[in-house]
Coordinates of C-alpha atoms and ligand atoms in Angstrom, one line a residue:
M1 CA 90.8 60.3 102.2
T2 CA 89.2 60.5 98.7
Q3 CA 91.5 60.0 95.9
L4 CA 91.6 63.2 93.9
T5 CA 91.3 63.4 90.2
R6 CA 91.6 66.1 87.5
Q7 CA 87.9 65.7 86.8
Y8 CA 87.2 66.5 90.3
F9 CA 89.0 69.9 90.0
E10 CA 87.2 70.5 86.6
E11 CA 83.9 70.1 88.3
L12 CA 84.8 72.7 91.0
D13 CA 85.6 75.1 88.3
K14 CA 82.2 74.6 86.7
N15 CA 80.5 75.5 89.9
D16 CA 82.9 78.3 90.9
Q17 CA 80.9 81.6 91.5
L18 CA 84.1 83.6 91.0
A19 CA 85.1 81.9 87.7
S20 CA 84.2 84.8 85.4
M21 CA 86.6 87.2 87.3
R22 CA 89.4 85.6 85.5
E23 CA 88.3 87.3 82.3
E24 CA 89.1 90.7 83.9
F25 CA 92.9 89.9 84.0
C26 CA 95.7 89.7 81.5
L27 CA 96.8 86.1 81.8
E28 CA 98.9 84.5 79.1
K29 CA 97.4 81.1 78.0
G30 CA 99.1 78.1 79.6
L31 CA 100.6 80.2 82.4
I32 CA 99.7 79.2 86.0
Y33 CA 100.4 82.1 88.2
L34 CA 100.8 81.3 91.9
D35 CA 102.5 84.5 92.9
G36 CA 99.6 86.9 93.3
N37 CA 100.5 87.1 97.0
S38 CA 103.8 88.9 95.8
L39 CA 102.8 90.8 92.7
G40 CA 99.2 90.6 91.6
V41 CA 98.3 90.2 87.9
L42 CA 97.5 93.2 85.5
P43 CA 93.8 93.9 85.2
K44 CA 92.7 94.3 81.5
A45 CA 91.3 97.7 82.2
T46 CA 94.4 99.2 83.7
A47 CA 96.4 99.9 80.6
S48 CA 93.7 101.9 78.8
H49 CA 92.9 104.0 81.9
M50 CA 96.6 104.8 82.4
G51 CA 96.8 105.7 78.8
E52 CA 94.1 108.2 79.2
V53 CA 95.6 109.6 82.5
I54 CA 98.9 109.9 80.7
N55 CA 97.7 111.4 77.4
Q56 CA 94.6 113.5 78.5
Q57 CA 95.1 114.3 82.1
W58 CA 98.8 114.8 82.1
G59 CA 99.6 115.4 78.3
E60 CA 96.8 117.8 77.6
G61 CA 95.5 119.0 81.0
L62 CA 99.0 119.4 82.5
I63 CA 99.0 121.3 85.8
R64 CA 95.2 122.0 85.7
S65 CA 94.6 118.4 86.2
W66 CA 95.5 118.7 89.9
N67 CA 92.1 120.3 90.3
T68 CA 90.1 119.0 87.3
H69 CA 91.0 115.4 87.9
Q70 CA 91.4 115.6 91.6
W71 CA 94.8 114.3 91.7
M72 CA 95.5 115.7 95.1
Q73 CA 92.4 114.0 96.5
K74 CA 93.3 110.6 95.3
P75 CA 95.1 109.5 98.4
A76 CA 91.9 110.0 100.5
Q77 CA 89.6 108.8 97.8
L78 CA 91.5 105.6 97.2
G79 CA 91.9 105.3 101.0
D80 CA 88.1 105.3 101.3
K81 CA 87.8 102.5 98.6
I82 CA 90.2 100.3 100.6
A83 CA 88.2 101.1 103.7
Q84 CA 85.4 99.2 102.2
L85 CA 87.5 96.1 101.9
V86 CA 88.7 96.2 105.4
G87 CA 85.7 97.3 107.3
S88 CA 86.6 100.9 108.0
K89 CA 84.4 104.0 107.9
E90 CA 85.4 106.9 105.7
G91 CA 88.1 109.3 106.8
Q92 CA 90.5 106.8 108.4
M93 CA 92.6 105.7 105.5
L94 CA 95.0 107.1 102.9
V95 CA 97.0 105.6 100.0
C96 CA 100.5 107.0 100.0
D97 CA 104.1 106.2 100.3
T98 CA 105.3 102.6 100.9
T99 CA 104.2 100.2 103.6
S100 CA 107.8 100.7 105.0
V101 CA 107.5 104.4 105.3
N102 CA 103.8 104.1 106.7
I103 CA 105.1 101.8 109.5
F104 CA 107.6 104.3 110.6
K105 CA 105.1 107.1 110.5
L106 CA 102.5 105.3 112.5
A107 CA 105.0 103.6 115.0
A108 CA 106.4 107.0 115.7
A109 CA 103.1 108.5 116.2
A110 CA 102.1 105.5 118.5
V111 CA 105.2 106.1 120.8
K112 CA 104.0 109.8 121.2
M113 CA 100.5 108.6 122.1
R114 CA 101.8 106.2 124.8
P115 CA 104.4 108.4 126.7
G116 CA 106.5 106.7 129.3
R117 CA 106.0 103.3 127.8
A118 CA 109.2 101.7 126.4
K119 CA 108.4 98.5 124.5
L120 CA 107.7 98.1 120.9
I121 CA 106.7 94.4 120.6
T122 CA 106.9 92.3 117.5
E123 CA 107.5 88.9 116.2
I124 CA 110.9 87.2 115.3
G125 CA 110.7 86.4 111.7
N126 CA 108.2 89.1 110.8
F127 CA 108.6 90.5 107.4
A128 CA 112.1 92.1 107.5
T129 CA 111.0 95.7 106.9
D130 CA 108.7 95.7 109.9
L131 CA 111.5 94.7 112.1
Y132 CA 113.9 97.2 110.5
L133 CA 111.7 100.2 110.8
L134 CA 111.0 99.5 114.5
Q135 CA 114.8 99.2 114.9
G136 CA 115.4 102.4 113.1
L137 CA 112.9 104.2 115.1
A138 CA 114.3 102.9 118.4
K139 CA 117.7 104.0 117.3
L140 CA 116.6 107.5 116.5
L141 CA 114.7 107.9 119.8
G142 CA 117.9 106.9 121.8
D143 CA 117.0 104.9 125.0
Q144 CA 113.4 106.1 125.0
V145 CA 112.1 102.8 123.4
Q146 CA 113.3 99.4 122.7
V147 CA 112.3 96.7 120.2
V148 CA 111.3 93.4 121.8
A149 CA 111.1 90.8 119.0
L150 CA 110.0 87.4 120.2
P151 CA 109.1 84.0 119.0
R152 CA 105.5 83.8 117.9
D153 CA 104.3 81.8 121.0
Q154 CA 105.8 84.3 123.3
V155 CA 104.5 87.5 121.9
L156 CA 101.1 87.8 123.8
G157 CA 102.6 86.9 127.1
A158 CA 105.1 89.8 126.8
I159 CA 102.6 92.5 126.3
D160 CA 102.5 94.6 129.5
Q161 CA 102.0 98.0 131.0
D162 CA 105.4 99.1 129.6
T163 CA 104.3 98.3 126.0
A164 CA 103.6 101.2 123.7
L165 CA 102.9 99.4 120.5
V166 CA 102.4 95.8 119.3
L167 CA 103.1 95.4 115.5
L168 CA 102.1 92.2 113.9
T169 CA 101.6 90.9 110.4
H170 CA 98.2 89.4 110.1
V171 CA 99.2 86.7 107.7
H172 CA 102.8 85.6 107.9
F173 CA 104.5 86.3 104.6
K174 CA 106.5 83.0 104.8
T175 CA 104.4 80.5 106.6
S176 CA 100.9 81.9 105.9
A177 CA 100.1 81.5 109.6
M178 CA 97.3 83.9 110.5
W179 CA 96.8 85.7 113.8
D180 CA 93.4 86.0 115.4
M181 CA 93.1 89.7 114.9
D182 CA 90.2 90.1 117.3
S183 CA 91.8 88.4 120.4
V184 CA 95.2 89.9 119.9
T185 CA 94.0 93.4 119.5
Q186 CA 91.9 92.8 122.7
I187 CA 94.8 91.5 124.7
T188 CA 97.0 94.3 123.5
Q189 CA 94.5 97.1 124.5
E190 CA 93.8 95.5 127.9
K191 CA 97.4 96.5 128.7
G192 CA 96.8 99.9 127.5
A193 CA 99.1 99.4 124.4
L194 CA 98.3 100.3 120.8
M195 CA 97.8 97.7 118.1
M196 CA 99.1 98.0 114.5
W197 CA 98.4 95.4 111.9
D198 CA 100.3 95.0 108.7
L199 CA 97.7 93.7 106.3
S200 CA 100.0 93.2 103.3
H201 CA 99.1 89.5 102.9
S202 CA 95.5 89.6 103.9
V203 CA 93.9 92.6 102.2
G204 CA 92.0 91.5 99.1
A205 CA 92.2 87.8 100.2
M206 CA 89.6 87.9 102.9
P207 CA 87.2 90.0 104.7
I208 CA 88.7 92.2 107.4
N209 CA 86.9 94.2 110.1
L210 CA 89.1 96.9 111.4
D211 CA 86.3 99.2 113.0
A212 CA 84.4 96.2 114.5
I213 CA 87.6 94.9 116.1
N214 CA 88.5 98.3 117.3
V215 CA 92.0 98.2 115.7
D216 CA 94.1 101.3 116.4
L217 CA 96.5 101.4 113.4
A218 CA 97.1 99.5 110.3
V219 CA 99.3 99.5 107.1
G220 CA 99.6 97.4 104.0
C221 CA 100.5 97.1 100.4
T222 CA 98.4 97.2 97.2
Y223 CA 100.6 95.4 94.7
K224 CA 99.9 91.9 96.2
Y225 CA 96.2 90.8 96.3
L226 CA 94.9 94.2 95.3
N227 CA 96.7 94.1 91.9
G228 CA 97.7 97.7 92.0
G229 CA 100.9 97.1 89.9
P230 CA 104.6 96.9 90.8
G231 CA 105.5 99.4 93.5
S232 CA 102.0 100.7 93.8
P233 CA 101.6 103.0 96.8
A234 CA 100.6 101.5 100.3
F235 CA 97.9 102.4 102.6
L236 CA 97.6 103.4 106.3
Y237 CA 94.7 103.4 108.8
V238 CA 94.4 105.5 111.9
A239 CA 91.2 104.9 113.9
K240 CA 89.2 108.2 114.1
R241 CA 89.3 108.1 118.0
H242 CA 93.2 108.6 117.7
Q243 CA 93.2 111.3 115.1
D244 CA 93.2 114.3 117.4
L245 CA 96.3 113.1 119.3
F246 CA 97.9 111.6 116.3
E247 CA 101.3 113.3 115.3
Q248 CA 103.6 111.7 112.9
P249 CA 107.2 112.9 112.3
L250 CA 107.4 113.1 108.5
T251 CA 105.9 116.5 108.6
G252 CA 105.8 117.3 104.9
W253 CA 103.8 120.0 103.3
L254 CA 100.9 117.9 102.3
G255 CA 100.3 116.9 105.9
H256 CA 100.0 120.6 106.7
A257 CA 96.6 122.2 107.6
K258 CA 97.0 124.6 104.7
P259 CA 99.7 123.4 102.3
F260 CA 99.1 126.2 99.7
N261 CA 99.6 128.9 102.2
F262 CA 103.3 127.9 102.3
E263 CA 103.7 129.1 105.9
D264 CA 107.1 128.7 107.5
D265 CA 105.9 126.7 110.4
Y266 CA 104.4 123.3 110.4
Q267 CA 100.8 123.0 111.6
G268 CA 99.3 119.4 111.1
A269 CA 96.1 119.1 109.2
K270 CA 93.0 117.7 111.1
G271 CA 92.1 114.1 110.6
I272 CA 93.8 111.4 108.5
Q273 CA 95.2 114.1 106.2
Q274 CA 98.1 114.7 108.6
A275 CA 99.4 111.3 107.8
M276 CA 100.4 112.5 104.3
C277 CA 103.9 113.6 103.5
G278 CA 104.7 114.7 99.9
T279 CA 103.1 114.7 96.5
P280 CA 101.0 111.7 95.5
A281 CA 102.2 109.3 92.8
V282 CA 99.5 110.2 90.3
L283 CA 100.3 107.5 87.7
A284 CA 100.6 104.7 90.1
N285 CA 97.3 105.9 91.8
A286 CA 95.6 105.7 88.4
A287 CA 96.6 101.9 88.1
L288 CA 95.5 101.3 91.5
E289 CA 92.2 102.9 91.1
V290 CA 91.3 100.5 88.3
A291 CA 92.2 97.5 90.4
L292 CA 90.4 98.7 93.4
N293 CA 87.2 99.4 91.3
L294 CA 87.5 95.8 90.0
I295 CA 88.0 94.1 93.5
L296 CA 85.2 96.2 95.1
G297 CA 82.6 94.4 93.0
V298 CA 83.7 91.1 94.6
D299 CA 82.2 89.5 97.7
M300 CA 85.3 89.1 100.0
H301 CA 83.7 86.2 101.8
L302 CA 83.5 84.1 98.5
V303 CA 87.2 85.0 97.9
K304 CA 88.2 83.7 101.3
V305 CA 86.2 80.4 101.0
K306 CA 87.6 79.6 97.7
S307 CA 91.2 80.3 98.8
Q308 CA 90.7 78.1 101.9
L309 CA 89.4 75.3 99.8
M310 CA 92.2 75.7 97.4
G311 CA 94.7 75.6 100.2
N312 CA 93.2 72.5 101.6
L313 CA 93.1 70.7 98.3
F314 CA 96.7 71.6 97.5
I315 CA 97.9 70.2 100.8
Q316 CA 95.9 67.0 100.4
L317 CA 97.4 66.6 96.9
I318 CA 100.9 67.3 98.1
H319 CA 100.5 64.7 100.8
Q320 CA 99.2 62.2 98.2
R321 CA 101.7 63.0 95.4
C322 CA 104.8 64.7 96.8
P323 CA 105.3 63.4 100.3
E324 CA 109.0 64.5 100.3
F325 CA 107.8 68.1 101.0
E326 CA 107.0 69.4 104.4
V327 CA 104.0 71.6 104.6
E328 CA 105.1 74.7 106.6
S329 CA 101.7 76.4 106.6
P330 CA 98.9 75.5 109.1
Q331 CA 96.9 72.6 107.9
D332 CA 93.8 74.1 109.6
K333 CA 92.2 76.6 107.1
K334 CA 91.2 78.9 109.9
Q335 CA 94.6 79.6 110.9
R336 CA 96.0 80.0 107.4
G337 CA 96.1 83.0 104.9
S338 CA 95.7 82.6 101.1
H339 CA 99.1 81.0 100.3
V340 CA 100.5 77.6 101.2
S341 CA 104.3 77.1 101.9
L342 CA 106.3 73.9 101.5
T343 CA 109.8 73.3 102.5
H344 CA 112.5 71.4 100.8
T345 CA 116.4 71.7 101.1
Q346 CA 116.4 72.1 97.2
G347 CA 113.5 74.5 97.3
Y348 CA 115.1 77.2 95.1
A349 CA 116.0 74.8 92.3
I350 CA 112.6 73.0 92.4
M351 CA 110.9 76.4 92.2
Q352 CA 113.1 77.2 89.1
A353 CA 112.2 73.9 87.5
L354 CA 108.5 74.7 88.0
I355 CA 108.9 78.2 86.6
S356 CA 110.5 76.8 83.5
R357 CA 107.3 74.9 83.0
N358 CA 105.3 78.1 83.1
I359 CA 104.1 77.5 86.7
I360 CA 105.1 80.5 88.8
G361 CA 105.5 80.5 92.5
D362 CA 108.4 81.8 94.5
F363 CA 111.1 80.9 96.9
R364 CA 112.0 82.5 100.4
A365 CA 115.3 81.6 101.9
P366 CA 116.5 79.2 103.2
K367 CA 114.0 76.5 102.0
T368 CA 110.4 77.8 101.6
L369 CA 108.6 77.3 98.3
R370 CA 105.5 79.6 98.4
F371 CA 102.4 79.0 96.3
G372 CA 99.8 81.8 96.4
F373 CA 96.2 81.1 95.7
T374 CA 94.4 84.1 94.3
P375 CA 90.8 83.2 93.8
L376 CA 90.1 86.0 91.4
Y377 CA 92.1 84.5 88.6
L378 CA 93.1 80.9 89.5
K379 CA 91.4 77.9 88.4
Y380 CA 90.9 74.8 90.6
V381 CA 92.4 72.7 87.9
D382 CA 95.7 74.9 88.1
L383 CA 96.2 73.2 91.4
W384 CA 96.1 69.7 89.9
D385 CA 98.4 70.6 87.1
T386 CA 100.8 72.3 89.5
V387 CA 101.1 69.3 91.7
M388 CA 101.4 66.8 88.8
A389 CA 104.2 69.0 87.5
L390 CA 105.9 68.9 90.9
E391 CA 105.5 65.2 91.2
E392 CA 107.2 64.7 87.9
I393 CA 110.1 67.2 88.8
M394 CA 110.8 65.2 92.0
L395 CA 110.5 61.8 90.3
N396 CA 113.0 62.6 87.6
K397 CA 115.0 65.0 89.6
S398 CA 114.6 67.5 86.8
W399 CA 115.4 70.3 89.3
D400 CA 119.1 69.1 89.4
R401 CA 120.6 71.2 86.6
A402 CA 123.1 74.1 86.8
E403 CA 120.6 76.6 85.5
F404 CA 118.1 75.9 88.2
L405 CA 120.7 75.8 91.0
H406 CA 122.1 79.2 90.4
Q407 CA 120.4 81.8 92.6
Q408 CA 119.3 85.1 91.1
A409 CA 119.0 88.5 92.9
V410 CA 115.1 88.4 93.4
T411 CA 113.8 85.1 94.4
Ligands
LIG1 C1 105.3 93.0 101.1 C2 105.3 93.4 102.5 C3 105.7 94.7 102.8 C4 106.2 95.6 101.7 O1 106.7 96.8 102.2 P1 107.3 97.8 101.0 O2 107.6 99.1 101.8 O3 106.2 98.0 100.1 O4 108.4 97.3 100.3 C5 105.7 95.1 104.2 N1 105.2 94.3 105.1 C6 104.8 93.0 104.8 C7 104.3 92.1 105.9 C8 104.8 92.5 103.5 O5 104.4 91.4 103.2

């Protein structure tokens, strides 16, 4: 194995085709931000656009702006923008609600589309909200369906003729392990079940091909690799072929065929519009639109290649410099998403010590340190500097201080 040097990383930066993208983001000098997988960085263009939407569209236009600025059409327009990132034709995606709410809407619709089938299959250790929403749905429906959550290696074998839905997260939020979307979707559909992918940790980090893979349903969030801002609205995808039978239970007025007729009885809109519930978050959509316009100019293939190389180099450096950590993520880049996780029993305090040096990653209980590699605004040399800081923290035990050991509410 070649001995890596800081110069080697500087060379990579010089030849990086994505290097100029960093200029588009607000990043304080000296900060190394390795948490874009949890909350993406603010694009420079966001604040002025939001200022305009607030001052002109809202402040001056007031209620007229619903029409003049197409506020009501934003969920579908932004959905069609995300569609370009995930290989979807128009008319199959909306931006609305949260990922959690969208999981509920689509899972409930899936149960209706697969009558007589009782199993909702997912993975033990999936992102908690995915499990909780399936559990809540099963509880609501009484004995009609049950959640079957299994260890990762048992999921595929459990899919059978009694399975209504398989819900998996494409890239695991903790380990970064990535499912083979194509083959899992195929196995699910061979048994007649529907496949829903949670793309929260993959959208904006790699190319995705929902239509080509024939995915049924998908959801994901926009505040991670898409840089939509804290709490920015989520997206959902319902393949065109399912839209005639699709019926989701949160039958709010904006999913109605004619919302402004204010009829007493619900009649769902045709197409993807029926997946809407209530009023769109106009200000949040404005921030998201700027971020989407920015990322749509980027070749997702380049993003993926850079993130994979960054992950490989980081793992190699950790092996060389910080052998006391275990690498929790797959070592094979083809099976890994855009972050790398390490484990250590003192993980929380070690991460706090790193953060105090202006290197920001995060911690997931009980012992995972996560390092997100976001190719749009990270430099290769940031990896080198991170591992050198980590090596120093471990050598001098500088994590072993009361202020780092005390756990805060958000980790
Ligand atoms: C971040 C994330 C979510 C977030 O759901 P919210 O409803 O936005 O809180 C859901 N699923 C996965 C897999 C995630 O990583």
